[in-house]
mmCIF file of N, CA and C in Angstrom:
data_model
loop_
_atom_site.group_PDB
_atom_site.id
_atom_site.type_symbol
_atom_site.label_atom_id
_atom_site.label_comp_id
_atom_site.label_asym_id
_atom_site.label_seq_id
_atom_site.Cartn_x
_atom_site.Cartn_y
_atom_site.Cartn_z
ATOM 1 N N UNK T 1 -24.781 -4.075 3.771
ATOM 2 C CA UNK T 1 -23.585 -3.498 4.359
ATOM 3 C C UNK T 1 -22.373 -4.395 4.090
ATOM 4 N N UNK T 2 -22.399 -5.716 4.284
ATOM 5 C CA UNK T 2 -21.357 -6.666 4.444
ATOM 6 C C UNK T 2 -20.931 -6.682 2.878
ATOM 7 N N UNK T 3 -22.205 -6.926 1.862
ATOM 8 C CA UNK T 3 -21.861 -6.747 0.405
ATOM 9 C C UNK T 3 -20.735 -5.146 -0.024
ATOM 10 N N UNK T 4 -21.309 -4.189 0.182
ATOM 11 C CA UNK T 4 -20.288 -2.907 0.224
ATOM 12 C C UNK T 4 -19.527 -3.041 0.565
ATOM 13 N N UNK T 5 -18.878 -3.646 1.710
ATOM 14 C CA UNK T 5 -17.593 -3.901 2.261
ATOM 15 C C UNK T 5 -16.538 -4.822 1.226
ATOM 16 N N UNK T 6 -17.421 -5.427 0.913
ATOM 17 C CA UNK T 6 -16.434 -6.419 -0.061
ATOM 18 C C UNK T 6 -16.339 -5.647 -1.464
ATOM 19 N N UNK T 7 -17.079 -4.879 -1.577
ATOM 20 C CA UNK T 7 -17.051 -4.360 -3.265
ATOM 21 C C UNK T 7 -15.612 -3.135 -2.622
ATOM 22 N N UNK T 8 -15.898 -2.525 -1.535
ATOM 23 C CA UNK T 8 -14.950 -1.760 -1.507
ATOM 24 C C UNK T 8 -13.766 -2.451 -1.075
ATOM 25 N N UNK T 9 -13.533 -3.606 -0.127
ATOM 26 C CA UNK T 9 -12.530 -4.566 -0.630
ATOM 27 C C UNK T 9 -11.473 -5.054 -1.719
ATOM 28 N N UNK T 10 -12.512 -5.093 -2.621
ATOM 29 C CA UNK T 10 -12.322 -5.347 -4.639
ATOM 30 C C UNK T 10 -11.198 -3.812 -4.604
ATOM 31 N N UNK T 11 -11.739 -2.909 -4.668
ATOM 32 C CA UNK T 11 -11.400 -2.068 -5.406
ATOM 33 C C UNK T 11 -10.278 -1.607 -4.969
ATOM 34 N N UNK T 12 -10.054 -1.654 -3.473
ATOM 35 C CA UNK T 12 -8.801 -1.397 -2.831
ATOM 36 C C UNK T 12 -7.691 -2.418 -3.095
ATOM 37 N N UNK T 13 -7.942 -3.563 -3.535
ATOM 38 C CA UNK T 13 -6.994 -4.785 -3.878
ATOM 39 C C UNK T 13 -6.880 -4.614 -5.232
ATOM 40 N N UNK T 14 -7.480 -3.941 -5.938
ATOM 41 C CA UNK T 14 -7.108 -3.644 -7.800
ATOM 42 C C UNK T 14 -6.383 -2.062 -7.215
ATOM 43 N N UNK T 15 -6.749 -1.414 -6.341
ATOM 44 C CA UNK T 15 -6.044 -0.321 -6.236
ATOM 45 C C UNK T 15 -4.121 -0.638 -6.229
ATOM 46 N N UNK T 16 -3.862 -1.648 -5.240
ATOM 47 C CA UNK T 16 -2.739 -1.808 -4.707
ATOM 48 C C UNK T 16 -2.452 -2.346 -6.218
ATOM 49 N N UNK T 17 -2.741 -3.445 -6.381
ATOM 50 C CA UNK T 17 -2.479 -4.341 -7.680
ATOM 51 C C UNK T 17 -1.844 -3.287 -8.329
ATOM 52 N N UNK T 18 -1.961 -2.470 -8.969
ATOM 53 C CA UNK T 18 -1.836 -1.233 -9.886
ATOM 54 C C UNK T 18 -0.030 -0.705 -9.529
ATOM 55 N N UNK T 19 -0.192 -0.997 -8.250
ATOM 56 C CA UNK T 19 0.831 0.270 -8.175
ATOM 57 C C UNK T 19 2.136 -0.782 -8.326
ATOM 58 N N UNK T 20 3.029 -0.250 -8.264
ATOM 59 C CA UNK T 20 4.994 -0.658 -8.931
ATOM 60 C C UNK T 20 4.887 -1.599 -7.451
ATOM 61 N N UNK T 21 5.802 -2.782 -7.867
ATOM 62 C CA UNK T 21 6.018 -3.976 -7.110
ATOM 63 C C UNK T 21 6.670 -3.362 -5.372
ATOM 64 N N UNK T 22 7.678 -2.772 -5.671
ATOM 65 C CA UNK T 22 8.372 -2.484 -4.200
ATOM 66 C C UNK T 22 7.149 -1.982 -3.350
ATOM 67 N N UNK T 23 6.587 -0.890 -3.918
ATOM 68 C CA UNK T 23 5.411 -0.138 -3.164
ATOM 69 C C UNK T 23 4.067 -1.318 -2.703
ATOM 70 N N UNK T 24 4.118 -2.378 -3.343
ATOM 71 C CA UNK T 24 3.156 -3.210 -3.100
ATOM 72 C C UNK T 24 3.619 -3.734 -1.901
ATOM 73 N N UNK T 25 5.190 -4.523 -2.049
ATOM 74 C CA UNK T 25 5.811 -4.851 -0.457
ATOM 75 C C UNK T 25 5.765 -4.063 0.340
ATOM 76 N N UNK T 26 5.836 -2.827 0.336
ATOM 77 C CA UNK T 26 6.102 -2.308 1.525
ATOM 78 C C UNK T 26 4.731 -1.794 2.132
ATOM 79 N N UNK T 27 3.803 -1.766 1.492
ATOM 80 C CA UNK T 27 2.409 -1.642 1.604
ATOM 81 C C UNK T 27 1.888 -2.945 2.774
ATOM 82 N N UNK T 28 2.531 -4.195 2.149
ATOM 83 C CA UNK T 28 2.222 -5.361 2.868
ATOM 84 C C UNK T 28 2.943 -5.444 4.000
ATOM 85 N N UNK T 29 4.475 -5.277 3.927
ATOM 86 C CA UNK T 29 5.066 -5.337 4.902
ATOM 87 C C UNK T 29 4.251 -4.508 6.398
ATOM 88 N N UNK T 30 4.175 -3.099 5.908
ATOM 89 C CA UNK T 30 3.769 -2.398 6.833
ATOM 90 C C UNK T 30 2.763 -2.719 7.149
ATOM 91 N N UNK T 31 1.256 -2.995 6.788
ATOM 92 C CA UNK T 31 0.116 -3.125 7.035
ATOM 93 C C UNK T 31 -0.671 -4.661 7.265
ATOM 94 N N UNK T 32 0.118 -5.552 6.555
ATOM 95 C CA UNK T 32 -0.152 -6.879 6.734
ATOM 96 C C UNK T 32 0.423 -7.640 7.769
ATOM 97 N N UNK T 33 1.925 -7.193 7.991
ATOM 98 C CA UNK T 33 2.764 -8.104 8.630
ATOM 99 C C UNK T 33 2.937 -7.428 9.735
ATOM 100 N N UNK T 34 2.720 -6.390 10.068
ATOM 101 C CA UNK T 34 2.928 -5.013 11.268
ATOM 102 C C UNK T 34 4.322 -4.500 11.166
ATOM 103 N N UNK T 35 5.095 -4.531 10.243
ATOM 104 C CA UNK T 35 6.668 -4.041 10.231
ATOM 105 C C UNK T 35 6.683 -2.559 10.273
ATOM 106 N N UNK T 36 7.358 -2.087 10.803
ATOM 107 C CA UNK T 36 8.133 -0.403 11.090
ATOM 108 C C UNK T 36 8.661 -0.232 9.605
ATOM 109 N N UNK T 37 9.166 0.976 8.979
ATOM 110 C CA UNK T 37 9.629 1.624 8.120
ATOM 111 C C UNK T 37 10.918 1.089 8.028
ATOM 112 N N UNK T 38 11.345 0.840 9.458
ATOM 113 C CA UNK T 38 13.224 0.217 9.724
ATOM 114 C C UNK T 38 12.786 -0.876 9.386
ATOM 115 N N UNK T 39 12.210 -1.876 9.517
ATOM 116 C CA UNK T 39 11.769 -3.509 9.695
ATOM 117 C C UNK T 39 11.871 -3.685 8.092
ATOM 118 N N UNK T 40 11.148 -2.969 7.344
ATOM 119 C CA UNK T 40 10.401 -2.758 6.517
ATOM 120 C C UNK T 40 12.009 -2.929 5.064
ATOM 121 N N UNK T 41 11.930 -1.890 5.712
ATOM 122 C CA UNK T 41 13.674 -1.131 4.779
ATOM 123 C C UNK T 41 14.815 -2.852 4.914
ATOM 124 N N UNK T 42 14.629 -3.047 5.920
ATOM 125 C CA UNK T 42 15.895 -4.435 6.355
ATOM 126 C C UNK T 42 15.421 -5.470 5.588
ATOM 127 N N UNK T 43 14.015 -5.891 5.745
ATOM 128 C CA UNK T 43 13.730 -7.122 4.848
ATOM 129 C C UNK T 43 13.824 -6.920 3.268
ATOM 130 N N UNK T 44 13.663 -5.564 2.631
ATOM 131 C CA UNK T 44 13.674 -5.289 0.999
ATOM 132 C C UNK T 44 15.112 -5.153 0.775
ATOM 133 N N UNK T 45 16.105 -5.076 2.015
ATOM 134 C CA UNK T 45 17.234 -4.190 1.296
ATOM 135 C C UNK T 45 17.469 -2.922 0.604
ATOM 136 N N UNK T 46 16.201 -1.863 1.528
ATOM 137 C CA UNK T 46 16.492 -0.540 0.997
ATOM 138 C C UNK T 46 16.827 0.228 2.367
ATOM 139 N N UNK T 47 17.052 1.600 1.898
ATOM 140 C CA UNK T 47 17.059 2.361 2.945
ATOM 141 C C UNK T 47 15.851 3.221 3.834
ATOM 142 N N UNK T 48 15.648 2.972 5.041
ATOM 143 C CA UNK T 48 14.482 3.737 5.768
ATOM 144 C C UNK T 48 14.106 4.532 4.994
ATOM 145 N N UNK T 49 15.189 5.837 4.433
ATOM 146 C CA UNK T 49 14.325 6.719 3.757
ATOM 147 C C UNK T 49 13.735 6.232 2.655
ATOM 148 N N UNK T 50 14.058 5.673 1.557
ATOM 149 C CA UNK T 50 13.474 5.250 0.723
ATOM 150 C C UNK T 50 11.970 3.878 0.808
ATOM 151 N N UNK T 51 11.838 3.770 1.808
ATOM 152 C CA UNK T 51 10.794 2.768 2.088
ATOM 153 C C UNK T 51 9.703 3.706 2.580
ATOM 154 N N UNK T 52 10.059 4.938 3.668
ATOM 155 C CA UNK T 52 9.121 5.719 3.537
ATOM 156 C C UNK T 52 8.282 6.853 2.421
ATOM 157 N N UNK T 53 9.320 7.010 1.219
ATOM 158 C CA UNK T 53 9.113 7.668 0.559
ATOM 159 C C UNK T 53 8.302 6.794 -0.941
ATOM 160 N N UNK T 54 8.658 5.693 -1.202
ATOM 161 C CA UNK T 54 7.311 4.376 -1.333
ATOM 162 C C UNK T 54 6.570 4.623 -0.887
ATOM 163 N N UNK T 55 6.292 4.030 0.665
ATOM 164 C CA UNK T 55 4.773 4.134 1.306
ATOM 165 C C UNK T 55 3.990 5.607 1.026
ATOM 166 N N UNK T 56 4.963 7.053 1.342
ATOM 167 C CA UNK T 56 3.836 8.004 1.057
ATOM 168 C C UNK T 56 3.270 8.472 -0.668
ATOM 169 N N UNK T 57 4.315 7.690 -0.956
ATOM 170 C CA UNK T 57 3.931 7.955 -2.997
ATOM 171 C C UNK T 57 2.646 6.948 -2.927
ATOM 172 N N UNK T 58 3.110 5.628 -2.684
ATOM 173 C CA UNK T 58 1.752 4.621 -2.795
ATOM 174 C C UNK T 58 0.876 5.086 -2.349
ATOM 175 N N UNK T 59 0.395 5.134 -0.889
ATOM 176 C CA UNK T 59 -1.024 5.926 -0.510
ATOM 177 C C UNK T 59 -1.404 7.093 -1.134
ATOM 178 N N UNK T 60 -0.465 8.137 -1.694
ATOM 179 C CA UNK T 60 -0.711 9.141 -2.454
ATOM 180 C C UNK T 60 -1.547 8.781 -4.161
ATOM 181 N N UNK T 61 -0.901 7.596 -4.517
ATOM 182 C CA UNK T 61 -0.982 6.814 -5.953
ATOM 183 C C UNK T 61 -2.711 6.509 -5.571
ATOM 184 N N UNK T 62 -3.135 5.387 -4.300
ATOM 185 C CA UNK T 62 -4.015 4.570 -4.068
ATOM 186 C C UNK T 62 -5.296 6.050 -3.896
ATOM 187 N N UNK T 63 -4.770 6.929 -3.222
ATOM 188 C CA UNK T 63 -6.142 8.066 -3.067
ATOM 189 C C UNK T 63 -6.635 8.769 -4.344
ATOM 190 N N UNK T 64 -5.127 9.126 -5.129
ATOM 191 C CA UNK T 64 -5.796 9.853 -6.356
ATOM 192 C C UNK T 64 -6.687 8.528 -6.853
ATOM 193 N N UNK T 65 -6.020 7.213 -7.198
ATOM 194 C CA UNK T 65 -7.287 6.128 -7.927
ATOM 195 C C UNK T 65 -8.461 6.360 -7.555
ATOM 196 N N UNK T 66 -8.335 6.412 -6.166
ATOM 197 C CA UNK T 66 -10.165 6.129 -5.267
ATOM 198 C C UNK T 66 -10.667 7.017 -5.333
ATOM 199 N N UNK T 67 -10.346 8.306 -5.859
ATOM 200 C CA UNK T 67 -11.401 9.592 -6.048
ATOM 201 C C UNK T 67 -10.666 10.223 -4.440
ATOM 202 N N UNK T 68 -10.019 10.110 -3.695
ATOM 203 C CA UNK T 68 -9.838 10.648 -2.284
ATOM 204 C C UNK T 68 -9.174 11.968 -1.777
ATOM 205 N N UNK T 69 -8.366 11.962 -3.175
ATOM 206 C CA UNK T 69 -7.522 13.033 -3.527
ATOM 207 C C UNK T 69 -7.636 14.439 -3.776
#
């Protein structure tokens, strides 16, 4: 079990790897660091909307990779 976890680990960290740099920050921002979409947008210097519209392309990008899509 603990081995699977890490292989699916791997693959989700080559998943992100993959995708365009901003979408990687804001991936981290949001999920690593706990930042809001506003939080998120202030530290890159973009706009809310555009930080959300990253995050739902990226997870959209990361599911088609993983077969989820």
């Amino acid at each position: 079990v603990v081995e699977k976890r890490k292989e699916e680990q791997l693959v989700i960290l080559e998943a992100i790897e993959r995708l365009p740099q901003h979408a990687q920050q804001v991936l981290s921002l949001i999920y690593q660091e706990g930042c809001t979409a506003s939080e998120a947008a202030s530290v890159l210097g973009l706009d809310e909307a555009r930080v959300r519209r990253l995050h739902a392309e990226a997870i959209h990008r990361m599911r088609a990779s993983l077969g989820k899509e």
